[in-house]
Amino acid sequence: MTETLISVVIPAYNYAHSLRRAVKSVLAQIHDASADLLVIDDGSTDNTSEVLARLSAENPGRFRVLHKPNGGLSSVRNRGIEETTGLYLVFLDADDEMAPGALAGLDSHIARHPDTHLVIGAHWSMFADGRRSLQVAKPLPAAARQRVKGYLLDKTFSISNGACAMHRDVFAPGNYPEHLRNVEDLPVFAQVLARFPCTVLDQPLAFIYKHSDSMRHDLRQSLAAGTVQVVCEVFSAQRMPVEFHDLRQAFMAQRCLSLFRDCYSHGEYTLARKFYFMALKAHWRTFARWSYTRKALRSLFR
């Protein structure tokens, strides 16, 4: 029996209106590689179950569906790891779409780079007004420390679910943290960059749709994720090698500045100042980051 190379997992929670598009985008190319598809309904309260029933009837035996009580995105991804057998996993959000040729591209790339444990691909950002922008996959530093620093601190590259594939061995140090919301990717991507070989694929793997109600842009979700919890999880001993723990305070400052920026852009100036001063306390060099410091000073008069 041929081993499944890639398992695609689609977490679905109240995205019935876009779920068909996501599923069909995978099924259209499922035979281009040794791949399978699992859709997990995380206790949706809309008509997700009906959409999945119709898709299953239209495509008998072509993909699996699993229903579970609502537990959040981390719980869905962790269940996906348990329920699939693919050597690599792709987590595609229900409001996004797999780009044509993505599975074949991953199959070919993995054949050329059999040691890779994280493949970071390009993707298209799709906007509500019809615009789209190609987000290229930037080259990665060869050294693990520089990869971690570039991802957590310098923001020289980013990683998007749907546009990356992860070897299932990368979850040995830790799965997705179910106590964190909205930033559950950070600890996982950081541990992969720190511990495993990573490569870049210069091919769009997904269409990622940007819209106002996306969890990615929800200030309440960002605030709920907090700062200390996130930093502690990223730099937990099981995830992050001890030789990288000297980056912890700088990451604490960076995390506070991210929340400062989100609050400032939403007009929450008092809260924004709180996060700015937390960043300053965590790392004194925050003061020299003039774009943030100028906004913090402006917030005093708003």
Coordinates of N, CA and C in Angstrom, one line a residue, residues 71-80 178:
G71 N -14.3 23.4 19.9 CA -13.1 23.5 20.8 C -12.1 24.5 20.4
G72 N -12.3 25.2 19.3 CA -11.4 26.1 18.8 C -10.4 25.5 17.8
L73 N -9.7 26.5 17.1 CA -8.9 26.1 15.9 C -7.8 25.1 16.3
S74 N -7.2 25.3 17.4 CA -6.1 24.5 17.9 C -6.6 23.0 18.0
S75 N -7.7 22.9 18.6 CA -8.3 21.5 18.9 C -8.6 20.8 17.6
V76 N -9.0 21.6 16.6 CA -9.3 21.0 15.3 C -8.0 20.5 14.6
R77 N -7.0 21.4 14.6 CA -5.7 21.0 14.0 C -5.1 19.8 14.7
N78 N -5.2 19.8 16.0 CA -4.6 18.6 16.7 C -5.4 17.4 16.4
R79 N -6.7 17.5 16.3 CA -7.5 16.3 15.9 C -7.1 15.9 14.5
G80 N -6.9 16.8 13.6 CA -6.4 16.5 12.2 C -5.1 15.8 12.2
E178 N -3.9 24.6 22.9 CA -5.4 24.8 22.9 C -5.9 25.9 23.8

